[in-house]
Amino acid sequence: MTQTVPYNTQTSNTTNTTAMNGTSGEKNGKLLKGMVVGAVVGGALAMLDKTTRKRVSSRTSNVKDSTMGMVAKVRENPSGVMNDWQDRLKTASTVLKDAINDAQSLYEKVNDDVIDQVNQVKEDSSEIIATTKEAAEELKDIGGKVKEAGEEVTGESTSSVNGSQSSTSSTSTSDNNIHPTNRASSVPGQVGS
């Protein structure tokens, strides 16, 4: 006959876990005790000041009075207090819903109006920039044509003036001394110096 012996690992693990938790539990207990002692000591030191004592006592009495008043109202008319709180919650809920609706309508207005206007301004500015670039290119072309026309004028008048000068110089050099206005000018279209 063989007899089976149950092998239970949970007991050893449980004892190990309990031992570990006991150690951390002691640490947590010491921390909690230290916090409570520190709060008590701090409160006691704060109570040494006369104005602090007066403020604490007045606030404590105010809290006590308001709490007692609330307890008295609940004792007298519990359903009335409950209805009052329900009405307040409904009113607060309605106000909150209105605020959410207002915020949503404001968001939609900003989205529809302002963003559309911003996009329109963006498109308009892009068009203005493109038109300005085109105008600048056209001005360059016009400037080039004006320069070319100026070169044509100066080139033709120089050759015509040089031709008249060569004809006058071949006739006589004494005429140039007599009539100084027949000499070539540095300004196109003008004769004389």
Short mmCIF file of N, CA, C and O in Angstrom, two decimals, residues 25-39:
data_model
loop_
_atom_site.label_atom_id
_atom_site.label_comp_id
_atom_site.label_asym_id
_atom_site.label_seq_id
_atom_site.Cartn_x
_atom_site.Cartn_y
_atom_site.Cartn_z
N GLY A 25 4.93 46.41 7.41
CA GLY A 25 3.84 46.95 8.21
C GLY A 25 4.36 47.73 9.39
O GLY A 25 3.81 48.75 9.79
N GLU A 26 5.44 47.23 9.99
CA GLU A 26 6.05 47.95 11.10
C GLU A 26 6.62 49.29 10.64
O GLU A 26 6.50 50.30 11.33
N LYS A 27 7.21 49.28 9.44
CA LYS A 27 7.77 50.53 8.90
C LYS A 27 6.65 51.52 8.62
O LYS A 27 6.78 52.71 8.91
N ASN A 28 5.56 51.05 8.03
CA ASN A 28 4.42 51.93 7.75
C ASN A 28 3.81 52.45 9.04
O ASN A 28 3.39 53.60 9.12
N GLY A 29 3.74 51.61 10.07
CA GLY A 29 3.21 52.03 11.36
C GLY A 29 4.07 53.12 11.99
O GLY A 29 3.56 54.08 12.56
N LYS A 30 5.39 52.98 11.88
CA LYS A 30 6.30 53.99 12.43
C LYS A 30 6.15 55.30 11.68
O LYS A 30 6.16 56.37 12.29
N LEU A 31 6.00 55.21 10.36
CA LEU A 31 5.83 56.42 9.56
C LEU A 31 4.53 57.14 9.93
O LEU A 31 4.52 58.36 10.13
N LEU A 32 3.46 56.38 10.07
CA LEU A 32 2.17 56.97 10.43
C LEU A 32 2.23 57.59 11.82
O LEU A 32 1.75 58.71 12.03
N LYS A 33 2.86 56.89 12.77
CA LYS A 33 2.99 57.44 14.11
C LYS A 33 3.82 58.73 14.09
O LYS A 33 3.48 59.71 14.75
N GLY A 34 4.89 58.73 13.32
CA GLY A 34 5.72 59.94 13.21
C GLY A 34 4.95 61.11 12.62
O GLY A 34 5.09 62.25 13.07
N MET A 35 4.11 60.85 11.63
CA MET A 35 3.31 61.92 11.02
C MET A 35 2.30 62.48 12.02
O MET A 35 2.11 63.70 12.11
N VAL A 36 1.65 61.61 12.77
CA VAL A 36 0.66 62.05 13.75
C VAL A 36 1.33 62.85 14.85
O VAL A 36 0.85 63.93 15.23
N VAL A 37 2.45 62.36 15.35
CA VAL A 37 3.16 63.08 16.42
C VAL A 37 3.62 64.44 15.90
O VAL A 37 3.50 65.46 16.60
N GLY A 38 4.13 64.50 14.68
CA GLY A 38 4.57 65.77 14.09
C GLY A 38 3.43 66.75 13.94
O GLY A 38 3.58 67.95 14.23
N ALA A 39 2.26 66.26 13.52
CA ALA A 39 1.10 67.14 13.38
C ALA A 39 0.65 67.68 14.73
O ALA A 39 0.32 68.86 14.87
#
